[in-house]
Coordinates of C-alpha atoms in Angstrom, one line a residue:
X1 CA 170.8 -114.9 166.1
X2 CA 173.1 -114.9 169.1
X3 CA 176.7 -116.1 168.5
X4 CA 179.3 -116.9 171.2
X5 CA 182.9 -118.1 171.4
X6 CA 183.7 -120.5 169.0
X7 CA 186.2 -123.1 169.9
X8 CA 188.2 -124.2 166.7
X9 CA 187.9 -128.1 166.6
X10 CA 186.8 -128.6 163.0
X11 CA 185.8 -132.7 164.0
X12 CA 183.6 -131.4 166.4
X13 CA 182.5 -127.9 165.6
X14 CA 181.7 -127.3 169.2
X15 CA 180.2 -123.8 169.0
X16 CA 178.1 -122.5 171.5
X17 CA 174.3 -121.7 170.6
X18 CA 172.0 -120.3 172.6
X19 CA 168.6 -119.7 169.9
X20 CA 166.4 -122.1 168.4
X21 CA 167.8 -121.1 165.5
X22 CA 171.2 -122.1 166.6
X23 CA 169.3 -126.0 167.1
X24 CA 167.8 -126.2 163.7
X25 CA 171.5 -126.0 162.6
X26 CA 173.0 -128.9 164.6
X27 CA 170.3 -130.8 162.6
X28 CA 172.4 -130.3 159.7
X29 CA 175.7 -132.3 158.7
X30 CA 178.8 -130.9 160.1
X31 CA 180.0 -129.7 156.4
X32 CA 176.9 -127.8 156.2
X33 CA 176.9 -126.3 159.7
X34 CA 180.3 -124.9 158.8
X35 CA 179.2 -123.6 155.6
X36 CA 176.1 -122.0 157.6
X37 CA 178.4 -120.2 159.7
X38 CA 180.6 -118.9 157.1
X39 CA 177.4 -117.0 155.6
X40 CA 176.2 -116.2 159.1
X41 CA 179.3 -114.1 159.6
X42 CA 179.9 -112.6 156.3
X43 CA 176.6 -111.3 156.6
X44 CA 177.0 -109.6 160.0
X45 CA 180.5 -108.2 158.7
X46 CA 178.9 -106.6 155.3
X47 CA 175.3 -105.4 157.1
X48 CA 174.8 -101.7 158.0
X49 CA 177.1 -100.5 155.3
X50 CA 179.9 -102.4 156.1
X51 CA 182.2 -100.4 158.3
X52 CA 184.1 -101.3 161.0
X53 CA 187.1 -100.5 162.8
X54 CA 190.1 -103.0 163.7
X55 CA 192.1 -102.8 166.6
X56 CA 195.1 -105.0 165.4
X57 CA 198.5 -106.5 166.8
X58 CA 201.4 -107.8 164.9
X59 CA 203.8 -108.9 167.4
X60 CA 204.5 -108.3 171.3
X61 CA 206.8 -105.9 171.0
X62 CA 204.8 -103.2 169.1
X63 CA 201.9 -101.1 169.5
X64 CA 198.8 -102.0 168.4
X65 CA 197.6 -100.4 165.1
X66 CA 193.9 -98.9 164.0
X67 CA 192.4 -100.2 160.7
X68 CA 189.1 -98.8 159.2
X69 CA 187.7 -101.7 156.9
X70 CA 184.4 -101.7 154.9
X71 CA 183.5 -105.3 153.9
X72 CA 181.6 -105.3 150.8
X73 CA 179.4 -108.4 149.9
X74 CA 180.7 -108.8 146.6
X75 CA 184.2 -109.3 148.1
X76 CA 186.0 -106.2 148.1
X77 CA 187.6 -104.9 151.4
X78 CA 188.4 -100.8 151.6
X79 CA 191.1 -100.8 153.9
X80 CA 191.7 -97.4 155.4
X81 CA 194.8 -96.4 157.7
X82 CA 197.7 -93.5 158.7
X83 CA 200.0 -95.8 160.7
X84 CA 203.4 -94.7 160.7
X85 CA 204.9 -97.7 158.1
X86 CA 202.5 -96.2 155.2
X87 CA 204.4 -92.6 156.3
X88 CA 201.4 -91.5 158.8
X89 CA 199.5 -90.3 156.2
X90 CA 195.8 -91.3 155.6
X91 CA 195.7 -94.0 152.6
X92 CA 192.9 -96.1 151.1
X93 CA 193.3 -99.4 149.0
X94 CA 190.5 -101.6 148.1
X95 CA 191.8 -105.6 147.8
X96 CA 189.4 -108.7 148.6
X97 CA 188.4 -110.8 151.2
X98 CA 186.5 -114.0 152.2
X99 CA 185.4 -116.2 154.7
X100 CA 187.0 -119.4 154.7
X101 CA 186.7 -122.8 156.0
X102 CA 189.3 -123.8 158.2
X103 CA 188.9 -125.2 161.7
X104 CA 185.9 -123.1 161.2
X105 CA 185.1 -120.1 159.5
X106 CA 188.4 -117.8 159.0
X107 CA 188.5 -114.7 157.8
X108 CA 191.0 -114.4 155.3
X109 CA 192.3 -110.9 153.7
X110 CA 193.6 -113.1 150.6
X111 CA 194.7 -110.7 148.0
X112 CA 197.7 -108.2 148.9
X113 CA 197.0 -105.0 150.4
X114 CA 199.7 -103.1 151.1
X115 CA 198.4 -101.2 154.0
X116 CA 197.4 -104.1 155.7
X117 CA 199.6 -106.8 154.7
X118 CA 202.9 -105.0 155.3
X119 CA 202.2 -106.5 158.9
X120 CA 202.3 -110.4 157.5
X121 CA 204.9 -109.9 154.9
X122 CA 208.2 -111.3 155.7
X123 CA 210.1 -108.9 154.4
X124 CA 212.7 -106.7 156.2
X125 CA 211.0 -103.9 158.3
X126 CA 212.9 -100.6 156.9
X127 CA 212.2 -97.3 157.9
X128 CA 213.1 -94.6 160.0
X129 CA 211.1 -95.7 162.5
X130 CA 211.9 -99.5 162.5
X131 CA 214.4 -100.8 165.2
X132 CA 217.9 -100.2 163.8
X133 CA 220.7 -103.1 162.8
X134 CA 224.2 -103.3 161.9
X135 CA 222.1 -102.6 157.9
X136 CA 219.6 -100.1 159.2
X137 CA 216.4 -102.4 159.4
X138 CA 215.1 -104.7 162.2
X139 CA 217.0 -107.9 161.2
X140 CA 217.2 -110.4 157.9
X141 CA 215.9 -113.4 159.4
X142 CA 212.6 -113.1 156.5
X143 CA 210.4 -112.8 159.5
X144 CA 209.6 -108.7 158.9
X145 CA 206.3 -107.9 161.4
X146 CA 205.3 -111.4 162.4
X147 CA 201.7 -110.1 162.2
X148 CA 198.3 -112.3 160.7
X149 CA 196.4 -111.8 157.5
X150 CA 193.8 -114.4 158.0
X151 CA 191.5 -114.7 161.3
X152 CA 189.0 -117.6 163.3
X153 CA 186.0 -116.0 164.2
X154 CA 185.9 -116.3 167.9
X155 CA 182.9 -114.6 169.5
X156 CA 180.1 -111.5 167.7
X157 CA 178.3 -110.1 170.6
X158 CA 174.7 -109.8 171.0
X159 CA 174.1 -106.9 169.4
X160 CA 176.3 -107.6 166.2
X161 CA 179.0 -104.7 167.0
X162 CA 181.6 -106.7 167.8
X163 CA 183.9 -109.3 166.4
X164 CA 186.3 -110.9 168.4
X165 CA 189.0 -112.4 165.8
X166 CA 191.5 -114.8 166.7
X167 CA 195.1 -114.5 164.4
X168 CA 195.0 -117.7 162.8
X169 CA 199.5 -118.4 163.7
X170 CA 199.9 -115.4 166.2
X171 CA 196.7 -116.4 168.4
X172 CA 196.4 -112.8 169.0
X173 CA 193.1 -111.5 170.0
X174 CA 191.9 -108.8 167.1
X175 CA 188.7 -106.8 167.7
X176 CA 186.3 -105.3 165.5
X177 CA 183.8 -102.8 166.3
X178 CA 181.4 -101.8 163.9
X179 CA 181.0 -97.9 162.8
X180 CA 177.9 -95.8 161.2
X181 CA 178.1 -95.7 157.8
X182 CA 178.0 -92.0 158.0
X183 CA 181.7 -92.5 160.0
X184 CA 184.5 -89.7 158.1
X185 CA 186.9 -92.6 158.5
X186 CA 189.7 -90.2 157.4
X187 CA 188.7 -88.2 160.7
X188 CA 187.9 -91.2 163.0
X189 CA 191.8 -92.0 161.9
X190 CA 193.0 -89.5 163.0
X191 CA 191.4 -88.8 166.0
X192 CA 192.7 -92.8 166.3
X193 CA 196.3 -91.7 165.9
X194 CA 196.2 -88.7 168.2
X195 CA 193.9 -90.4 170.7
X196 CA 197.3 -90.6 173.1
X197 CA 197.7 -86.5 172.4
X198 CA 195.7 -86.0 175.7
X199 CA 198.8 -86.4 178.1
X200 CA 201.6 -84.3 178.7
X201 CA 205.0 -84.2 176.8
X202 CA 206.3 -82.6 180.0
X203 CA 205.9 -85.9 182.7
X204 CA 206.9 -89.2 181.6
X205 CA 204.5 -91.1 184.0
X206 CA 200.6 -91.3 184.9
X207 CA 198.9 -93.1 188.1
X208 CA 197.1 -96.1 188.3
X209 CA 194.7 -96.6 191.1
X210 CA 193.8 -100.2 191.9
X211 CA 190.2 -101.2 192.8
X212 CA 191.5 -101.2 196.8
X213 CA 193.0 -97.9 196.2
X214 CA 196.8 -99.2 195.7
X215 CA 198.8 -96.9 193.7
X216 CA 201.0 -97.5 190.6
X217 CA 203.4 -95.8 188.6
X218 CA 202.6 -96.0 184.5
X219 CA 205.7 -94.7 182.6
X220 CA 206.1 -94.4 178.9
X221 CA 202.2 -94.9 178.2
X222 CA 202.4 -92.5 175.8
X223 CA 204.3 -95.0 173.6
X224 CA 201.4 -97.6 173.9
X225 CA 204.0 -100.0 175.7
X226 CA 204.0 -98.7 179.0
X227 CA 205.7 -100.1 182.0
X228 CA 204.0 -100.3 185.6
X229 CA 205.4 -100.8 189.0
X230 CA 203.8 -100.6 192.7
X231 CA 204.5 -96.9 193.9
X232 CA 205.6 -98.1 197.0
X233 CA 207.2 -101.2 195.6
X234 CA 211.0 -102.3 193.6
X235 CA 210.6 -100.4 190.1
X236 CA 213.6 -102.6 189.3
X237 CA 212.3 -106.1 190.7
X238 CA 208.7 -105.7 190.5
X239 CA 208.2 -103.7 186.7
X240 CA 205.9 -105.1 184.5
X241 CA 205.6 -103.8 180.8
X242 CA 203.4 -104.6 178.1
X243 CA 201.9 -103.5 174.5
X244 CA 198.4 -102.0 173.6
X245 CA 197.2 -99.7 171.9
X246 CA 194.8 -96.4 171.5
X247 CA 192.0 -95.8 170.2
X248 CA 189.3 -93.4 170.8
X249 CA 187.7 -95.2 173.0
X250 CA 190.5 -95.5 175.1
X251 CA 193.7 -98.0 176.0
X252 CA 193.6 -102.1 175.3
X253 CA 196.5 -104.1 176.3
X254 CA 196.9 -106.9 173.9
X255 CA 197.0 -109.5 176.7
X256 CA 195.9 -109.2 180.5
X257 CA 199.1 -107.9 181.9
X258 CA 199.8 -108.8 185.6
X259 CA 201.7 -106.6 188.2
X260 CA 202.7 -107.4 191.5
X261 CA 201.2 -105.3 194.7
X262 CA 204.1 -103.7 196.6
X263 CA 203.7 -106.1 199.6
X264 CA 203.0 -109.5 197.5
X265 CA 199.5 -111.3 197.4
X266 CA 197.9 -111.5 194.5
X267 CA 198.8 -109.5 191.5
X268 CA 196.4 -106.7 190.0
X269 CA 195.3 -107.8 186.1
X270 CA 195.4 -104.6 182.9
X271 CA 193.8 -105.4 179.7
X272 CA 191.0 -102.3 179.1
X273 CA 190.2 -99.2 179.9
X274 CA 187.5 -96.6 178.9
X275 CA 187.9 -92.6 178.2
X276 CA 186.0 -90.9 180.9
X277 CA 184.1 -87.5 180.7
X278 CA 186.9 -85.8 182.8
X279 CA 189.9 -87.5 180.9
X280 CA 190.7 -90.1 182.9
X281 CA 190.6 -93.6 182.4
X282 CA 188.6 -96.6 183.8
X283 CA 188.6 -100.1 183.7
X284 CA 185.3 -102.3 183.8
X285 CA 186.4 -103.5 187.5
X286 CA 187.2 -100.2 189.0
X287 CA 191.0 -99.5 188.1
X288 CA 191.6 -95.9 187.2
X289 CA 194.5 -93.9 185.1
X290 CA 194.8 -90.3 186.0
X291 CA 197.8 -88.2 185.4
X292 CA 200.4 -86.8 187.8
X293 CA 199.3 -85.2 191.0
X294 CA 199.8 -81.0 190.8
X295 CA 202.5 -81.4 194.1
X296 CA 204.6 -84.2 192.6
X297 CA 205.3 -82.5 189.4
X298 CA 206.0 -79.2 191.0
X299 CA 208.3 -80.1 193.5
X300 CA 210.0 -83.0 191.1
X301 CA 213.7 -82.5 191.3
X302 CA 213.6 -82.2 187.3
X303 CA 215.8 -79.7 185.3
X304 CA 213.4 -80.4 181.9
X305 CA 210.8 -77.9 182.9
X306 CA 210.2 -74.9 185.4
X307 CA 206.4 -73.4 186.7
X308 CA 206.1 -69.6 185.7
X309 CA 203.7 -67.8 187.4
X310 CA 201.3 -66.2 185.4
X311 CA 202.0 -62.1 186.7
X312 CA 198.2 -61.6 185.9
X313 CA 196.7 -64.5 187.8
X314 CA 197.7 -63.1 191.5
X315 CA 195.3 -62.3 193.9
X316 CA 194.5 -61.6 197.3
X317 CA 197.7 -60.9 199.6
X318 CA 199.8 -62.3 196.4
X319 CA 198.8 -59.1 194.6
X320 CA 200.4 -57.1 197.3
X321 CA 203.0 -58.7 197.4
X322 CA 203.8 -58.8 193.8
X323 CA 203.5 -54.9 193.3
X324 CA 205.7 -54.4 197.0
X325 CA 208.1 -56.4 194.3
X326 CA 207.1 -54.0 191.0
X327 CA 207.4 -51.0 193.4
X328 CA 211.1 -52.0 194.9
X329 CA 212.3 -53.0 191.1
X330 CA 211.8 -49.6 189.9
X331 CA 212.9 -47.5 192.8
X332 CA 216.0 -49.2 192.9
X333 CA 216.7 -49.4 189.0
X334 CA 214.4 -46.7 187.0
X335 CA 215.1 -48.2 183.4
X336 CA 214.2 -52.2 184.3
X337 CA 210.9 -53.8 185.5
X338 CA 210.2 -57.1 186.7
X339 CA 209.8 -59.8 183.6
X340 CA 209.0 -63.0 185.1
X341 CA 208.7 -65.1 188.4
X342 CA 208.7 -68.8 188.2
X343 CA 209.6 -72.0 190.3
X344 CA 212.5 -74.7 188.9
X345 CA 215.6 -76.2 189.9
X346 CA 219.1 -75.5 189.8
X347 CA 222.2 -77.9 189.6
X348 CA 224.1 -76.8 193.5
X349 CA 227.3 -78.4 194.4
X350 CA 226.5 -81.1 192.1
X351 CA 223.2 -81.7 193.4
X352 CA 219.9 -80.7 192.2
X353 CA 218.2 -78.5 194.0
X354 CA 214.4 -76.6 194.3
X355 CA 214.9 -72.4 193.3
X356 CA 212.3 -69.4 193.0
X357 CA 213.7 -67.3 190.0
X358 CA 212.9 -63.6 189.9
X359 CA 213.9 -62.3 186.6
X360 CA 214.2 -58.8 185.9
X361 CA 214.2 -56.9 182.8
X362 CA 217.9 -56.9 180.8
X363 CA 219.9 -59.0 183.6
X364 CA 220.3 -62.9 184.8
X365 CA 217.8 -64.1 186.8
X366 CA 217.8 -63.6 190.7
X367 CA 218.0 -67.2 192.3
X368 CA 216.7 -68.1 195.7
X369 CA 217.2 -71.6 196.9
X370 CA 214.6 -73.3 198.7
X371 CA 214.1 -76.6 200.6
X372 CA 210.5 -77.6 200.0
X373 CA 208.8 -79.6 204.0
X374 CA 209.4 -83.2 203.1
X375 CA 206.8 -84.0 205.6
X376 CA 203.5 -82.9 204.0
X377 CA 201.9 -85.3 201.7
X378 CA 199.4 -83.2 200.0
X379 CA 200.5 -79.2 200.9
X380 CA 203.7 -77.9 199.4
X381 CA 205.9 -75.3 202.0
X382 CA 208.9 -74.3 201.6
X383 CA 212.0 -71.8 203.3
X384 CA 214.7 -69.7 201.8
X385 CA 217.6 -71.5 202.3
X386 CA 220.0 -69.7 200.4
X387 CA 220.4 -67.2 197.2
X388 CA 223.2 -66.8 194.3
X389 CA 225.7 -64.2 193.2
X390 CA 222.8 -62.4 191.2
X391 CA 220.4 -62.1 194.0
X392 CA 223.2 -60.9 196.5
X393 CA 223.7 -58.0 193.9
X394 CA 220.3 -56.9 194.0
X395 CA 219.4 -57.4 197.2
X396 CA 222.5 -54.3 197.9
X397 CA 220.2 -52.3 195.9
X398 CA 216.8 -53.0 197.5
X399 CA 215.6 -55.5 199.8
X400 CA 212.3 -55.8 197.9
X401 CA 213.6 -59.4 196.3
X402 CA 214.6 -61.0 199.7
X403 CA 211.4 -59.6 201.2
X404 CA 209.5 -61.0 198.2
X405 CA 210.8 -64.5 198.5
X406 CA 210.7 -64.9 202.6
X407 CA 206.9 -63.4 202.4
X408 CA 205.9 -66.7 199.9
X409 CA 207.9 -68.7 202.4
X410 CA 206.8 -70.7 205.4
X411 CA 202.9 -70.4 204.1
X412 CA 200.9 -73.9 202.9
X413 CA 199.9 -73.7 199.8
X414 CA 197.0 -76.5 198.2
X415 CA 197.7 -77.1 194.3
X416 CA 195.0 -78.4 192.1
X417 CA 194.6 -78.5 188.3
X418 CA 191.8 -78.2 185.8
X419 CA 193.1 -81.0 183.8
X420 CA 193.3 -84.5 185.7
X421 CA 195.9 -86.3 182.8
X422 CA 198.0 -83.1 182.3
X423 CA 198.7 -80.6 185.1
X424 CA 200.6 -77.8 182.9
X425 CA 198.5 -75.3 184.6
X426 CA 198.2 -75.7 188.5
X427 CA 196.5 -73.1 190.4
X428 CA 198.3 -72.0 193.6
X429 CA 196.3 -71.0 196.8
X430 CA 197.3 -70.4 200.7
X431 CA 195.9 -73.1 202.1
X432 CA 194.3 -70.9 205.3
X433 CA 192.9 -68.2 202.7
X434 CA 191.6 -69.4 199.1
X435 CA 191.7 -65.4 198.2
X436 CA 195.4 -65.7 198.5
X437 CA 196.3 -67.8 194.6
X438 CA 197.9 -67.8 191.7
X439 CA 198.6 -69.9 188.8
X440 CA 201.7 -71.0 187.5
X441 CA 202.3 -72.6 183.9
X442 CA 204.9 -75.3 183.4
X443 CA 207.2 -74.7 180.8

């Protein structure tokens, strides 16, 4: 039997049917096509060994949370979860359930569980993860997560692997998806939890690509309530922020979330997106999330991380130009050897500037300053523009370090990265001779 949305008017049980099946039950009397109904769907949620998964929201203003349930005919619910206001740490706890009548069938989780009902109690939220007060917990107004404990059955789709729930006060949209029996819940959990693992603690934004290919900036996704704004738009004026949540699937907002287009018109609409084979993530209508490009986070004027360049990576002219660099070191000071080249920033007359550190073995680090070519969208190039104290020293006793920086300087370099969500290792190559790379690793 096919089952669509149900729209909750318990006078006129309008529900959609679109079977033969469906017909034979519109020749009974509204009390019994409820009651119909209400077996229908406790029989879909307990077949096939009862599992499914629950992608649930409490309120606006948090992430969304991953439940694994297994619905048992004989009324017993084994609710599974790790979310962090149980301690993130898998629990189990079996309680009940039913399907109740009330403007339609309603799912209804009616004995206390307190892995799942912490989100409907109205108790204070405490914690040290709950938004502080003037007492340490998120307020005393008796309202604790705002979230629902009992459900209408909205919509199961064709195939029977997917519930749509609607929260029966919140009107929040709550999904079920059903699991193989054979499912290690415990694992799927945890892969659950760590599903947003995949992008980097380094950047604090990814990309969104519109259908048209209009660019937006995605900051704090990481936290499930991410904030978006047109790349070449007003983040102040024109920031849109929203909740969802993770799963391993991939990202669900918990309502479409609208955000304006830099230049006006009509606004671009997030609700869900799919992992892809390459990490990414796509939307059914063509939007894409990728992370940071390779150039933006290497030439970001950021003091929180630098690019070292891995010593045994260098190739091509790089390799010569790396041992002219060995060779000068050790002429010019027997006992030391070169420890570490890498690309950062440096605070300069109270401004933050680009630098190329040479670091060698028992003293500070040799500091060139360099002024990256503003105009190149998708090449980095970049000049020597001045050195400190420490490099001036050196460069008395060999000109090995100044010859080493001007001979990387005034060359375009292309930067690509293995990993399209987190570019912590970018490989470096002259853009009129591939032979010529190297990779650097952010750290």
């Amino acid at each position: 039997m096919k089952f669509s949305t149900y729209i909750a008017a318990l006078a006129a049980l309008a529900l959609t049917a679109c079977s033969n099946e469906d017909n034979e039950i519109f020749d009974q009397s509204a009390p019994d096509r409820l009651e119909q109904y209400k077996k229908d769907y406790a029989d879909i949620l307990t077949a096939d060994g009862g599992l499914w998964s629950m992608e649930y929201f409490s309120n606006a203003d948090e992430p969304g949370y991953v439940f694994v349930m297994k619905f048992d005919e004989n009324g017993s619910v084994q609710i599974s979860a790790n979310h962090k206001w149980i301690g993130g740490e898998f629990k189990q706890e079996t309680s009940l359930w039913k399907m109740i009548a009330d403007n339609g069938p309603v799912l209804s989780f009616n004995s206390y569980n307190n892995l799942f009902h912490i989100f409907s109690d109205p108790a204070n939220i405490v914690g040290p993860d709950a938004p502080t007060g003037e007492e340490g917990d998120i307020n005393e107004t008796g309202y604790g997560h705002e979230g629902d404990y009992e459900f209408q059955v909205m919509e199961v789709s064709e195939d029977g692997k997917t519930v749509r729930l609607l929260g029966k006060k919140r009107l929040y949209d709550i999904f079920l998806s059903r699991l193989d029996p054979s499912t290690d819940v415990q694992d799927y959990l945890d892969k659950s939890v760590k599903a947003a693992d995949f992008l980097s603690p380094y950047f604090d934004y990814v990309n969104l690509i519109a259908e048209d290919g209009e660019e937006f900036v995605m900051t704090d996704f990481g936290s499930a309530i991410p904030s978006i704004y047109p790349r070449l738009g007003d983040p102040v004026e024109q920031t849109r922020s929203g909740n969802g949540i993770f799963s391993i699937s991939g990202f669900r907002f918990m309502n479409p979330l609208e955000v304006p287009r830099a230049k006006g018109g009509t606004e671009i609409t997030l609700q869900s997106f799919s992992f892809q084979p390459d990490g990414s993530l796509l939307s059914a209508d063509g939007k894409k999330i990728v992370g940071p490009y390779p150039v933006d986070v290497f030439i970001e004027p950021t003091l929180d991380y630098t690019w070292n360049i891995d010593l045994e990576s260098v190739s091509g002219s790089f390799a010569d130009k790396f041992k002219s660099l060995t060779d000068g070191i050790k002429d010019a000071y027997p006992t030391r050897s070169l420890e570490s080249v890498y690309f950062g920033h440096e605070v300069l007359d109270g401004e933050v500037v680009p630098a190329l550190y040479v670091k060698i073995s028992g003293a500070k680090a040799a500091v060139y300053y360099i002024s990256y070519d503003s105009s190149l969208a998708d090449d980095v190039k970049f000049s020597v523009v001045g050195l400190n104290s420490q490099a001036s020293t050196f460069e008395k006793k060999t000109k090995a370090l100044s010859d080493f920086a001007n001979s990387l300087a005034g060359v375009s370099y292309v930067l690509t990265s293995g990993s399209v969500m987190a570019p912590e290792k970018i490989d470096i190559k002259e853009k009129a001779n591939e032979a010529n790379s190297m990779v650097v690793v952010v750290n």
